[in-house]
PDB file of C-alpha atoms in Angstrom:
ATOM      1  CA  UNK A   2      -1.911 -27.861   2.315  1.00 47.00           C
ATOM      2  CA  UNK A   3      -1.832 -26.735   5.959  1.00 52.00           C
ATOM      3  CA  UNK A   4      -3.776 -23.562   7.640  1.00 55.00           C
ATOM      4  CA  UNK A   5      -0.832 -21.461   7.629  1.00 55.00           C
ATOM      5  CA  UNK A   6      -0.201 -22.124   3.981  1.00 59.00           C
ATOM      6  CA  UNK A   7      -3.327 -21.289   2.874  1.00 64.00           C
ATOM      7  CA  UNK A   8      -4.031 -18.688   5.004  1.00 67.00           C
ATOM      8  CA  UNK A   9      -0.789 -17.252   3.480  1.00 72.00           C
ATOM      9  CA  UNK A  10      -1.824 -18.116   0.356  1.00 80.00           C
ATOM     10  CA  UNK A  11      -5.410 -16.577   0.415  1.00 87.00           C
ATOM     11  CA  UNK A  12      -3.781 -13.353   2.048  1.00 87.00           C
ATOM     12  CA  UNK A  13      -0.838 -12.976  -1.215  1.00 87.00           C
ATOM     13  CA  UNK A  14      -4.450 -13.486  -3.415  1.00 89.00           C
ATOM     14  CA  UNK A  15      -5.908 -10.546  -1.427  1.00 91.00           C
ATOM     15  CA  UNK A  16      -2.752  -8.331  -1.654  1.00 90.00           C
ATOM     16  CA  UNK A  17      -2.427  -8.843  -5.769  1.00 88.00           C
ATOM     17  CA  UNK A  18      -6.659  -7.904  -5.759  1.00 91.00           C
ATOM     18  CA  UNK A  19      -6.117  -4.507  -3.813  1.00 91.00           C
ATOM     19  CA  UNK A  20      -2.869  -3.928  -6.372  1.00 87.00           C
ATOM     20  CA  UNK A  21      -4.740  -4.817  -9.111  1.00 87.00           C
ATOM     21  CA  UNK A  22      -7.524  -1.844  -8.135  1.00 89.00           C
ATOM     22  CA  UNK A  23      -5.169   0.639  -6.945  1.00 83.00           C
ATOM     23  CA  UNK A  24      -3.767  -0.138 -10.927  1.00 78.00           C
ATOM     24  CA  UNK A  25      -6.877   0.353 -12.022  1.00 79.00           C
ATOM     25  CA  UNK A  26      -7.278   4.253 -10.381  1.00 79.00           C
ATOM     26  CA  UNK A  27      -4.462   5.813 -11.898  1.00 71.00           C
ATOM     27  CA  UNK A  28      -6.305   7.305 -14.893  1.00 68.00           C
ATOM     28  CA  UNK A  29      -9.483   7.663 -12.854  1.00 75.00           C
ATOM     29  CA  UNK A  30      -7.627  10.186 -10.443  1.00 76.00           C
ATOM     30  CA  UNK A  31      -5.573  11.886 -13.705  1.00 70.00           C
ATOM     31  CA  UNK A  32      -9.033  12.967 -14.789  1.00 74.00           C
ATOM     32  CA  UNK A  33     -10.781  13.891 -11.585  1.00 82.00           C
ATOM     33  CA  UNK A  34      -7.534  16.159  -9.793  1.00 77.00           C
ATOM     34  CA  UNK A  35      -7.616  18.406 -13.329  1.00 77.00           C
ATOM     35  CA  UNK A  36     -10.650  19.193 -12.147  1.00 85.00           C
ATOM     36  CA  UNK A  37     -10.680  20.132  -8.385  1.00 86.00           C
ATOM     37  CA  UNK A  38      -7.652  19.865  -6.477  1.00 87.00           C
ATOM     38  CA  UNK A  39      -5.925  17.424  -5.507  1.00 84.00           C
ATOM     39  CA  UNK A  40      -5.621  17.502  -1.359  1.00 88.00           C
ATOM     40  CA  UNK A  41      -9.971  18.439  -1.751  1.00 92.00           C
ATOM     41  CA  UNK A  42     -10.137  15.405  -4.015  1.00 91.00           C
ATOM     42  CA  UNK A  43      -8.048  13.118  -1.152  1.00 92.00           C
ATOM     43  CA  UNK A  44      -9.950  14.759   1.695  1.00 94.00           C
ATOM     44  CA  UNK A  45     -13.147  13.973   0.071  1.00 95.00           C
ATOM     45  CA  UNK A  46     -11.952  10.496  -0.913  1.00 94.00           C
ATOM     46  CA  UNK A  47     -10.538   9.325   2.500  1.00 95.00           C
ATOM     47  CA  UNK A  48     -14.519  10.866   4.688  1.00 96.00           C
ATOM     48  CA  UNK A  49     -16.372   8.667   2.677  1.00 97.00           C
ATOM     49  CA  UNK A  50     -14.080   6.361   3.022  1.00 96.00           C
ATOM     50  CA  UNK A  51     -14.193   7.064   7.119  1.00 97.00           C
ATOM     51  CA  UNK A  52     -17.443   7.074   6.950  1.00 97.00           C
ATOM     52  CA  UNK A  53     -18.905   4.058   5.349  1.00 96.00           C
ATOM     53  CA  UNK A  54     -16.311   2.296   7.133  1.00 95.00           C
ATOM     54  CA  UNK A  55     -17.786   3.669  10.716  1.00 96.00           C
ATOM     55  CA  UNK A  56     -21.069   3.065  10.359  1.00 95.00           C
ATOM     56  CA  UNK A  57     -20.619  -0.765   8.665  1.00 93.00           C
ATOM     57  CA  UNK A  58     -17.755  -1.875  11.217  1.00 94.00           C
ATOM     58  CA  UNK A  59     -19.248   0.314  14.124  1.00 93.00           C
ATOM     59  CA  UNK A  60     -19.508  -3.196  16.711  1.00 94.00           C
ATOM     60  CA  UNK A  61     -15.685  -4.477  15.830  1.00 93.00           C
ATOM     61  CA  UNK A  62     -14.321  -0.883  16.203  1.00 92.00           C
ATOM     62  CA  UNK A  63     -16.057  -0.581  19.669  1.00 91.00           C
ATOM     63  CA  UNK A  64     -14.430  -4.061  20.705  1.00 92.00           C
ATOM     64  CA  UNK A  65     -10.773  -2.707  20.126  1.00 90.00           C
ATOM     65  CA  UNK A  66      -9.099  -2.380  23.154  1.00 88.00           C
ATOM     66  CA  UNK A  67      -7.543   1.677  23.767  1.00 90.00           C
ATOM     67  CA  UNK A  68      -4.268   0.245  22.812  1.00 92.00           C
ATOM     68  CA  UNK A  69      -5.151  -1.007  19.348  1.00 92.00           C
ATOM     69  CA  UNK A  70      -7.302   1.829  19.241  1.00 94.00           C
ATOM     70  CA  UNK A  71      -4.341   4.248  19.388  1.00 95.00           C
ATOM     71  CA  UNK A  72      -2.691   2.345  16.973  1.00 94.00           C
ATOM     72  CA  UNK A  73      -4.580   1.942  14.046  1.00 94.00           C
ATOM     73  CA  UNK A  74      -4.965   5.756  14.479  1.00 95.00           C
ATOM     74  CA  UNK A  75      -1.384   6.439  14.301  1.00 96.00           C
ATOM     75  CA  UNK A  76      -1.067   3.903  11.294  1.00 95.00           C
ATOM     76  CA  UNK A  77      -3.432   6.009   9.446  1.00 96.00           C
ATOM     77  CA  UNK A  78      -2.326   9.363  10.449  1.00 96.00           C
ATOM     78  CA  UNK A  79       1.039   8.000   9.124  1.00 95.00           C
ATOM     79  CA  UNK A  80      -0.701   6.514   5.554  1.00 94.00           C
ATOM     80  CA  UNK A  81      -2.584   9.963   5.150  1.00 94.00           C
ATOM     81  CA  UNK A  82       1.014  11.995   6.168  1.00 94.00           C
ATOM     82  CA  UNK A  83       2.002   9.683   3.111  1.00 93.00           C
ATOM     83  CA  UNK A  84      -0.381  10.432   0.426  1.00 88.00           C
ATOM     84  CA  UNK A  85       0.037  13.829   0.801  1.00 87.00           C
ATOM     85  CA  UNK A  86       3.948  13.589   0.620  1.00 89.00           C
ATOM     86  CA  UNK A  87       2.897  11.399  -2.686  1.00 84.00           C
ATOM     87  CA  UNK A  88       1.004  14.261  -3.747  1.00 79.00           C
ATOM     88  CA  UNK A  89       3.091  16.782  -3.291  1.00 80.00           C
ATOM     89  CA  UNK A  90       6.486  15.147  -5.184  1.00 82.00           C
ATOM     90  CA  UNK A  91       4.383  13.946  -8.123  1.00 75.00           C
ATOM     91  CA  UNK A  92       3.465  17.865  -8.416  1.00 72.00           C
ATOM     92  CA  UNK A  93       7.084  18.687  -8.825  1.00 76.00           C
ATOM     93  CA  UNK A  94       8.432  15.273 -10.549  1.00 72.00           C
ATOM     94  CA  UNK A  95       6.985  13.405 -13.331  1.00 66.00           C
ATOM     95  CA  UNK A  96       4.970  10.546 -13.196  1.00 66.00           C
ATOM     96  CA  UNK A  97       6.974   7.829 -14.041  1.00 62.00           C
ATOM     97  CA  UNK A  98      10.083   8.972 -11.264  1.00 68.00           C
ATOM     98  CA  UNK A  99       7.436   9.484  -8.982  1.00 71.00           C
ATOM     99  CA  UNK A 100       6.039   5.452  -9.577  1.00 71.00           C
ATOM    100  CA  UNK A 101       9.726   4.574  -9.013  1.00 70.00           C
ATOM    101  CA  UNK A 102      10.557   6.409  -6.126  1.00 77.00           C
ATOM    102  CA  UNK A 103       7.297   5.368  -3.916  1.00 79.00           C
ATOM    103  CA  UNK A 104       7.993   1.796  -4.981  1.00 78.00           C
ATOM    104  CA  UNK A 105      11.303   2.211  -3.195  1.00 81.00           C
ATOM    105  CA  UNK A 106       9.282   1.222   0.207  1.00 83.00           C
ATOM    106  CA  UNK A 107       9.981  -2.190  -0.879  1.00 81.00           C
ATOM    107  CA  UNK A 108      13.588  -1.573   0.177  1.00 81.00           C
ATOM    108  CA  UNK A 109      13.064   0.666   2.928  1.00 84.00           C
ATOM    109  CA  UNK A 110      10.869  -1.965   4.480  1.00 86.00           C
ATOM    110  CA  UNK A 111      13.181  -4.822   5.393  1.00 84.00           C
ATOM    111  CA  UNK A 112      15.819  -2.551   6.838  1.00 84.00           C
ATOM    112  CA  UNK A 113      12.694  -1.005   9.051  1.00 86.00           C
ATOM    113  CA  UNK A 114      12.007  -4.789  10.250  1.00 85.00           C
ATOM    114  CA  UNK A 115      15.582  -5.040  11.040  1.00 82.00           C
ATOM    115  CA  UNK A 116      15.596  -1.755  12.768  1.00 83.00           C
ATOM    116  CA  UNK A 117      12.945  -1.629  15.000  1.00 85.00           C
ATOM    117  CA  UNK A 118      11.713  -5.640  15.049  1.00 78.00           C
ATOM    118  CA  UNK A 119      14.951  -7.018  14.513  1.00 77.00           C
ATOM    119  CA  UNK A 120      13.423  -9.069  12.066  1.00 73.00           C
ATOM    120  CA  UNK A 121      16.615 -10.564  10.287  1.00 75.00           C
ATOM    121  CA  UNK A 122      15.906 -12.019   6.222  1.00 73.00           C
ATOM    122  CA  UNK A 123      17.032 -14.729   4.188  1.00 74.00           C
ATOM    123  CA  UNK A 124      19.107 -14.015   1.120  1.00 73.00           C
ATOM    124  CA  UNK A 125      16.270 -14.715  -0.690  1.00 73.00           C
ATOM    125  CA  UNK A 126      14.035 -12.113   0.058  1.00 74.00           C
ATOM    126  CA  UNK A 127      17.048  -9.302  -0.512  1.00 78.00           C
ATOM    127  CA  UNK A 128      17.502 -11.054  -3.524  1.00 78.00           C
ATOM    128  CA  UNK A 129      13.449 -10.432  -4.484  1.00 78.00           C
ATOM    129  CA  UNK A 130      13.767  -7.134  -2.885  1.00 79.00           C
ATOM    130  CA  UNK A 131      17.039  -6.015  -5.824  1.00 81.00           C
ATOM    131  CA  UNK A 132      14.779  -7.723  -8.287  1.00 79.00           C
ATOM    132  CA  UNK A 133      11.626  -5.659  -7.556  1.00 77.00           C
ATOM    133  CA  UNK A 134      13.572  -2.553  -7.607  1.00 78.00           C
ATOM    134  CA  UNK A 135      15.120  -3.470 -10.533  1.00 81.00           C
ATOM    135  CA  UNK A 136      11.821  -4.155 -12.413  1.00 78.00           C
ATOM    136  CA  UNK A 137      10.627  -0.606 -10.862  1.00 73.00           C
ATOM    137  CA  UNK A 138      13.359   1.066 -12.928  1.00 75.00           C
ATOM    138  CA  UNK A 139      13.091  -0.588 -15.883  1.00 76.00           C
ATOM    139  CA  UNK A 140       9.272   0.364 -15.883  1.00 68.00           C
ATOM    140  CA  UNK A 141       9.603   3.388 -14.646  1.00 62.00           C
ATOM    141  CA  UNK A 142      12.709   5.297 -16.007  1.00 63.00           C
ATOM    142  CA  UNK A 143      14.221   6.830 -18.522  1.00 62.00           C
ATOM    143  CA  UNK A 144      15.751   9.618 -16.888  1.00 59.00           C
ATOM    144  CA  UNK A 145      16.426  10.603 -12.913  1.00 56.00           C
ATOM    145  CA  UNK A 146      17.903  13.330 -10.934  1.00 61.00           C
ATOM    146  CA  UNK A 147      17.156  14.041  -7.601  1.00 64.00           C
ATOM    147  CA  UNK A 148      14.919  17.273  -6.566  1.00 73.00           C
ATOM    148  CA  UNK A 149      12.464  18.431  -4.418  1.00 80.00           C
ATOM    149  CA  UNK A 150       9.875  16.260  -5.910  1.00 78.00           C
ATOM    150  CA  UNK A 151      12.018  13.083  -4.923  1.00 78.00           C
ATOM    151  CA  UNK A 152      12.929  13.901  -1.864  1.00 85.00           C
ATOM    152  CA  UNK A 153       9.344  14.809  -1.186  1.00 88.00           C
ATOM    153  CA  UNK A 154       8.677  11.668  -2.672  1.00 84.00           C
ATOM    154  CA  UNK A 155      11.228   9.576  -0.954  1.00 86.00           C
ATOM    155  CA  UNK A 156       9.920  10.431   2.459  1.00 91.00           C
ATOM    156  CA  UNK A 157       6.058   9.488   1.435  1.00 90.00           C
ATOM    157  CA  UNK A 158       8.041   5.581   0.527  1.00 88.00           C
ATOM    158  CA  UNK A 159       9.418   6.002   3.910  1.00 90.00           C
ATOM    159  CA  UNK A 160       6.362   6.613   5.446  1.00 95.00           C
ATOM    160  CA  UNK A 161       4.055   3.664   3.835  1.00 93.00           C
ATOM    161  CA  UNK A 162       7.265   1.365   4.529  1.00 90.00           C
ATOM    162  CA  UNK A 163       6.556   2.296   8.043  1.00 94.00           C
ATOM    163  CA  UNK A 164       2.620   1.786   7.626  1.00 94.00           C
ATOM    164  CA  UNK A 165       3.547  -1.837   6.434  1.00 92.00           C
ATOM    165  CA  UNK A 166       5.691  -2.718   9.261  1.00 92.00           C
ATOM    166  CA  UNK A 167       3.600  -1.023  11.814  1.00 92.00           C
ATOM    167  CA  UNK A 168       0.534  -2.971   9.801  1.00 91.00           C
ATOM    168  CA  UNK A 169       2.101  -6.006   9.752  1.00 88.00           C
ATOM    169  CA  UNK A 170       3.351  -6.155  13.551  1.00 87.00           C
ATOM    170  CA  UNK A 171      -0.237  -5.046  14.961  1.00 89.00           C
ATOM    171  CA  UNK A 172      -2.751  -6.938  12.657  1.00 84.00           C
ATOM    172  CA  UNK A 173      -4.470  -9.323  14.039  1.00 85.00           C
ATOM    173  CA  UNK A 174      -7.244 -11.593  11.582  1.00 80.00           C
ATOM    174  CA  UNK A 175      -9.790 -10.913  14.655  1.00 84.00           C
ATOM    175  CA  UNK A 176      -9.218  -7.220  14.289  1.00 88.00           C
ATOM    176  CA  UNK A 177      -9.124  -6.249  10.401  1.00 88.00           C
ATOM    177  CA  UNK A 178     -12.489  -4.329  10.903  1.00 92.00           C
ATOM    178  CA  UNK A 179     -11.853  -2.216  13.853  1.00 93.00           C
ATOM    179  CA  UNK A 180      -8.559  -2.100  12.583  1.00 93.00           C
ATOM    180  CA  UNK A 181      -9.162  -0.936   9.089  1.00 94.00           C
ATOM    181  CA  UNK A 182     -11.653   1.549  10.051  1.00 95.00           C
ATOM    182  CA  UNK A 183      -9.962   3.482  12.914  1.00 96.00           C
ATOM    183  CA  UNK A 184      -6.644   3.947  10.359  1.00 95.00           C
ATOM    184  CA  UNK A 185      -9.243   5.329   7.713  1.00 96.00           C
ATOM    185  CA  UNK A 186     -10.373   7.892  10.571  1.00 96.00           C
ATOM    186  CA  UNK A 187      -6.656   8.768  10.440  1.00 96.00           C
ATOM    187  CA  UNK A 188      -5.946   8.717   7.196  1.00 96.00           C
ATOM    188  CA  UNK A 189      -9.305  11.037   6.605  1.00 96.00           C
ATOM    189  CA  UNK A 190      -8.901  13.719   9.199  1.00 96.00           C
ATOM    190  CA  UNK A 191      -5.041  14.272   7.829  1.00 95.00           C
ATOM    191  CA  UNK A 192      -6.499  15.047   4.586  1.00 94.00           C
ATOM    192  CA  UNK A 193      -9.132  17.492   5.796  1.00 95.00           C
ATOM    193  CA  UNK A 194      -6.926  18.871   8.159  1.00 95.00           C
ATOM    194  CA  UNK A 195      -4.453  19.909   4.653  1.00 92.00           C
ATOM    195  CA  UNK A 196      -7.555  21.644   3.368  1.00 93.00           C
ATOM    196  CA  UNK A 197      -8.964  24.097   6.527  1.00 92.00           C
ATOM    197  CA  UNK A 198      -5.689  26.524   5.426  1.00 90.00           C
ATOM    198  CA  UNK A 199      -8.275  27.119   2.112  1.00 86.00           C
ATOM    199  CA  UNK A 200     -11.469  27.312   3.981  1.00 88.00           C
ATOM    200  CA  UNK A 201     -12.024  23.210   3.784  1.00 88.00           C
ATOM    201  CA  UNK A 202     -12.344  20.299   0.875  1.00 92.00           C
ATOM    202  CA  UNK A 203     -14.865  21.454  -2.179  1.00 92.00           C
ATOM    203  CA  UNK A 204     -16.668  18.536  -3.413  1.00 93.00           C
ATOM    204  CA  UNK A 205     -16.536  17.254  -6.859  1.00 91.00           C
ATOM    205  CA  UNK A 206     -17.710  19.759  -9.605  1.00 91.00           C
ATOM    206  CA  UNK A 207     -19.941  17.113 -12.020  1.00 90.00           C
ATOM    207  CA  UNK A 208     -21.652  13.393 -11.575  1.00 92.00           C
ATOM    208  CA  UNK A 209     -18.496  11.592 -13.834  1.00 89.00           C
ATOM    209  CA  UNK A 210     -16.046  13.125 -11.031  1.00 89.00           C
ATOM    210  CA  UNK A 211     -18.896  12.042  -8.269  1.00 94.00           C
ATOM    211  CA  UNK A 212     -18.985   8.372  -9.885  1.00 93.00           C
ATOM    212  CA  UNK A 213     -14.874   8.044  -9.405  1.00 90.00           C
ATOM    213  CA  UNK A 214     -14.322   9.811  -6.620  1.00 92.00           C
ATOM    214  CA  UNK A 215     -17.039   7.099  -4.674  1.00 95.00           C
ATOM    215  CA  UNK A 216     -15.016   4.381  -6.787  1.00 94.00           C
ATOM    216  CA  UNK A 217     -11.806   5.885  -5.092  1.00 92.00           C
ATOM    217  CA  UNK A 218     -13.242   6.008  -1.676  1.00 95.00           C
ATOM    218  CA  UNK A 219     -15.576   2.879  -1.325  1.00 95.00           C
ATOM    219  CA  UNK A 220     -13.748   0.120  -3.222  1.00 95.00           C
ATOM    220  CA  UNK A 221      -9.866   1.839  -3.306  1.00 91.00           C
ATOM    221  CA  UNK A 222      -9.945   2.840  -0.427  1.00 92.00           C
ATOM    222  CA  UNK A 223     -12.358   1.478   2.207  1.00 94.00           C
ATOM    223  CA  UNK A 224     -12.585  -2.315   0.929  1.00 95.00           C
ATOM    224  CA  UNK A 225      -8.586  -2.121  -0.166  1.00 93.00           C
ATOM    225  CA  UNK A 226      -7.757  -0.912   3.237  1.00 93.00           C
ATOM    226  CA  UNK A 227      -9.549  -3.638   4.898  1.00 93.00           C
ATOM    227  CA  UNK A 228      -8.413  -6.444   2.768  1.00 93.00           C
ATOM    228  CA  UNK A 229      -4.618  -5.284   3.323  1.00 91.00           C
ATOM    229  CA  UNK A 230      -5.300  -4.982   7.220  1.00 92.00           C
ATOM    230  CA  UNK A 231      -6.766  -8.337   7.146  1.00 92.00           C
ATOM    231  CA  UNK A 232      -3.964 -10.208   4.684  1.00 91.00           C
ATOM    232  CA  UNK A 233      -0.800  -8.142   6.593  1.00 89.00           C
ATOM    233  CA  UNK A 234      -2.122 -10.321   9.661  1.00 88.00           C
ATOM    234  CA  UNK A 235      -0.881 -13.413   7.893  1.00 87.00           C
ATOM    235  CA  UNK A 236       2.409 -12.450   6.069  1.00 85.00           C
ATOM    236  CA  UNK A 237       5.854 -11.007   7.405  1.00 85.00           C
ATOM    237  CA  UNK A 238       5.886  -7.075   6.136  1.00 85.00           C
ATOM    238  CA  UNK A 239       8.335  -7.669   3.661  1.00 81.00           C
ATOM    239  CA  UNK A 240       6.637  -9.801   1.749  1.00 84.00           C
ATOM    240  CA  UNK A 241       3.326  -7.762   1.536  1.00 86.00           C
ATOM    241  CA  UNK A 242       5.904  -4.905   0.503  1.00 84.00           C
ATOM    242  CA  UNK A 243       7.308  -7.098  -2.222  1.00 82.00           C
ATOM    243  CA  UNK A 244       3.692  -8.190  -3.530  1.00 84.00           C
ATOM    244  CA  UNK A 245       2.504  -4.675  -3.118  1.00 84.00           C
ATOM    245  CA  UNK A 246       4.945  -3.805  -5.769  1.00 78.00           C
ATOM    246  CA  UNK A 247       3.183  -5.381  -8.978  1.00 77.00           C
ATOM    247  CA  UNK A 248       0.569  -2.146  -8.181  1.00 76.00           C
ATOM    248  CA  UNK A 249       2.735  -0.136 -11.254  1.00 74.00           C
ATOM    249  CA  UNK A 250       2.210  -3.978 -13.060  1.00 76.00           C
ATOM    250  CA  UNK A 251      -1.293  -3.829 -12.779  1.00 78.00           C
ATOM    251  CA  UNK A 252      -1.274  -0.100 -14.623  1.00 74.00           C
ATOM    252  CA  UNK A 253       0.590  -0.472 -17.397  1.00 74.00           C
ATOM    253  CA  UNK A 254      -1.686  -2.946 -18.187  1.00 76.00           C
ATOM    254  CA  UNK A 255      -4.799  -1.098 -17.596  1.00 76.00           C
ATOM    255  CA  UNK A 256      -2.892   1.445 -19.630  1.00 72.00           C
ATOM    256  CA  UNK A 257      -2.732  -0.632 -22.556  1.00 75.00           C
ATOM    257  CA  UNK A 258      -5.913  -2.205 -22.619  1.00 79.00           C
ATOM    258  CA  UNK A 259      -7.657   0.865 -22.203  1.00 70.00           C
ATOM    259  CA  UNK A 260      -5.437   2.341 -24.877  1.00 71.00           C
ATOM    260  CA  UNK A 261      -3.744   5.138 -22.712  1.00 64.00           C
ATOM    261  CA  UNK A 262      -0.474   3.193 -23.669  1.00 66.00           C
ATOM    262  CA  UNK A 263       1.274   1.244 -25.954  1.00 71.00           C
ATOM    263  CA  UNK A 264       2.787  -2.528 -24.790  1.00 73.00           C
ATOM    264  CA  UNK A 265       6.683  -1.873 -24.775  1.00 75.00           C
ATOM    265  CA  UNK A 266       9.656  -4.085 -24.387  1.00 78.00           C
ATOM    266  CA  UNK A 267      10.369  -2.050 -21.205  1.00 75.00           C
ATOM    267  CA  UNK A 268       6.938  -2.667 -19.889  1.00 72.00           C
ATOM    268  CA  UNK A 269       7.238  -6.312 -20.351  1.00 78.00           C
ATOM    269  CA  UNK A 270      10.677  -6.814 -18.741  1.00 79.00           C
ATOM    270  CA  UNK A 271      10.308  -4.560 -15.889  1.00 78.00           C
ATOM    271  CA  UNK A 272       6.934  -6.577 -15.333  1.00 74.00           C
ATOM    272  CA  UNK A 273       8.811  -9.854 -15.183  1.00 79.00           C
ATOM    273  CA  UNK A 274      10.890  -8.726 -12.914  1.00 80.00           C
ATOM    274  CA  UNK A 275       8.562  -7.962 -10.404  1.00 78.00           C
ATOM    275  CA  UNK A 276       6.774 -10.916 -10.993  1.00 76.00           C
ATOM    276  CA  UNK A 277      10.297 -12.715 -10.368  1.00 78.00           C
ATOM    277  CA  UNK A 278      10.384 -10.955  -6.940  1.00 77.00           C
ATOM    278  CA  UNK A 279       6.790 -12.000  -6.023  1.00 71.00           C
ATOM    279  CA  UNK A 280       7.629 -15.662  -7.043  1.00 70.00           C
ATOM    280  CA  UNK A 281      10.723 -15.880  -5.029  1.00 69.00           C
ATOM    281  CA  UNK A 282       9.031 -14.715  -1.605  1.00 66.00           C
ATOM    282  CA  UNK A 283       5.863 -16.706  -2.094  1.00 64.00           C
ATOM    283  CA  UNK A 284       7.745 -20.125  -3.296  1.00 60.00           C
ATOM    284  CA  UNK A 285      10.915 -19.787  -1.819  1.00 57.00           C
ATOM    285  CA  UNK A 286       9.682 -20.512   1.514  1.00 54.00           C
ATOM    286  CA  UNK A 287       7.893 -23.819   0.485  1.00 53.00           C
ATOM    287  CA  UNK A 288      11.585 -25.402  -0.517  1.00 51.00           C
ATOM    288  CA  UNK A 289      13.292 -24.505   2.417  1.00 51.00           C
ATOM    289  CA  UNK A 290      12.996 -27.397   5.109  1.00 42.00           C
ATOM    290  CA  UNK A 291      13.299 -24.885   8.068  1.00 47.00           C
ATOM    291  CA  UNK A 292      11.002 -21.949   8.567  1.00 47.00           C
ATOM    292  CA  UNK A 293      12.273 -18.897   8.005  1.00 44.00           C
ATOM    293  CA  UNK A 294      13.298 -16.362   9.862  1.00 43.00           C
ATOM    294  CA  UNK A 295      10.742 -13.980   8.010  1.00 42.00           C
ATOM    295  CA  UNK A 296       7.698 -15.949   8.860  1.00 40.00           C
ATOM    296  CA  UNK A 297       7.870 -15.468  12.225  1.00 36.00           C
ATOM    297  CA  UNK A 298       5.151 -13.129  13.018  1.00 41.00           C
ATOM    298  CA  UNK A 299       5.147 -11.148  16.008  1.00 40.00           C
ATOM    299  CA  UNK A 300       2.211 -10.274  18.066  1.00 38.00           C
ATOM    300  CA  UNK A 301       1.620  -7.815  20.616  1.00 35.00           C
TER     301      UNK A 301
END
């Protein structure tokens, strides 16, 4: 196996372990937000986050230059702009649209390559990209019309679609520190900034809430942030967008082991399907005897 391929491969591991957490938080954050609010709970979250993140990657985030600087600030400023969106829809829509509708950045994000990268696809990856989506509604649906929350919704998928081009385009393996910890400065002052209308964040009301919200922030967020930096730097965006995708996967089956849910037909063929998706972009590539257009990564 060459470099590339196993530096690919080693990233698509990475990607599926920061899904597979981000899975895991769902009913940790369903308890902790019915007990302080929600944009306190993210602004708490995401300083931690900032600041474990500055003091253990203080060197690497000094040796960015102003230009990557700027930019992993604006690529967290755009992640936090997301999670509040996020936030905000799933307080007006249920949970399961909500799932679906975010998940929708893994069509949003190809046409964004095209757009502003002019990063053209095979047929194969739109084909994983229908197939994804398709899984996405068969796990998530049973019922859809389009309101506030969606829209709402909609435009926080727009926005981490965005994040994963942006990511993708400006990673660099060298960088994932500096990088990773300058977007958490972003993604933290966002959040605190939502709170200063109410006087500021207030900080979780027992030690349970304490124990997940440090969960959230130190192994969610800071170590999940850095490991997607890091892995984005050696896959196209799409891709990473496709992977990202087996995050609602990874829940139903922390759902049903923990016994929150019950193992349906629905969850089991929506599941397949995004696995489908994820096998199609990562094998795909191996049969084809010209690179793809996809893999081309672009550095600045």
């Amino acid at each position: 196996m060459s470099d590339g391929h196993r530096g690919a491969g080693l990233a698509t591991l990475g990607l599926l372990a920061v899904t597979a957490i981000w899975g895991s938080t769902f009913a940790l954050i369903k308890g902790v937000v019915g007990r302080m609010p929600v944009a306190d709970f993210l602004a708490v979250r995401f300083a931690i986050a900032a600041i474990a993140m500055v003091l253990l990657f203080a060197l690497p985030l000094r040796r960015l230059g102003r230009a990557s600087l700027l930019r992993g600030l604006a690529l967290g400023v755009l992640y936090g702009l997301a999670q509040w969106l996020q936030t905000e829809g799933l307080a007006r829509t249920s949970p399961s649209v909500s799932g679906f509708v975010t998940g929708m950045y893994v069509v949003i994000t190809p046409i964004l390559s095209l757009l502003i990268f002019r990063q053209r696809m095979p047929w194969t990856t739109w084909l994983a990209v229908l197939l994804a989506t398709l899984g996405l509604g068969v796990l998530a649906l049973s019922g859809f019309s389009v309101d506030a929350g969606v829209l709402l919704t909609l435009a926080s998928a727009a926005l981490y679609a965005l994040h994963i081009v942006g990511l993708g385009h400006w990673s660099k393996p060298g960088d994932a520190f500096g990088m990773s910890a300058i977007q958490m400065v972003g993604i933290a002052a966002v959040c605190l900034l939502i709170t200063l209308p109410h006087g500021g964040p207030t900080l979780p009301p027992d030690a349970a809430a304490w124990i997940s919200v440090l969960y959230m922030a130190l192994v969610a967020g800071a170590f999940a942030m850095l490991v997607q930096t890091w892995a984005q730097a050696h896959m196209p965006a799409t891709r990473a967008a496709i992977v990202m995708t087996t995050e609602p996967v990874f829940a139903a089956g922390f759902a049903v082991l923990l016994g929150v849910d019950v193992l349906t037909p629905r969850m089991l063929g929506g599941g397949a399907l995004v696995l489908a998706a994820m096998y199609m972009v990562e094998l795909a590539p191996r049969f084809r005897r010209r690179k793809p257009a996809e893999a081309l990564h672009h550095e600045v």
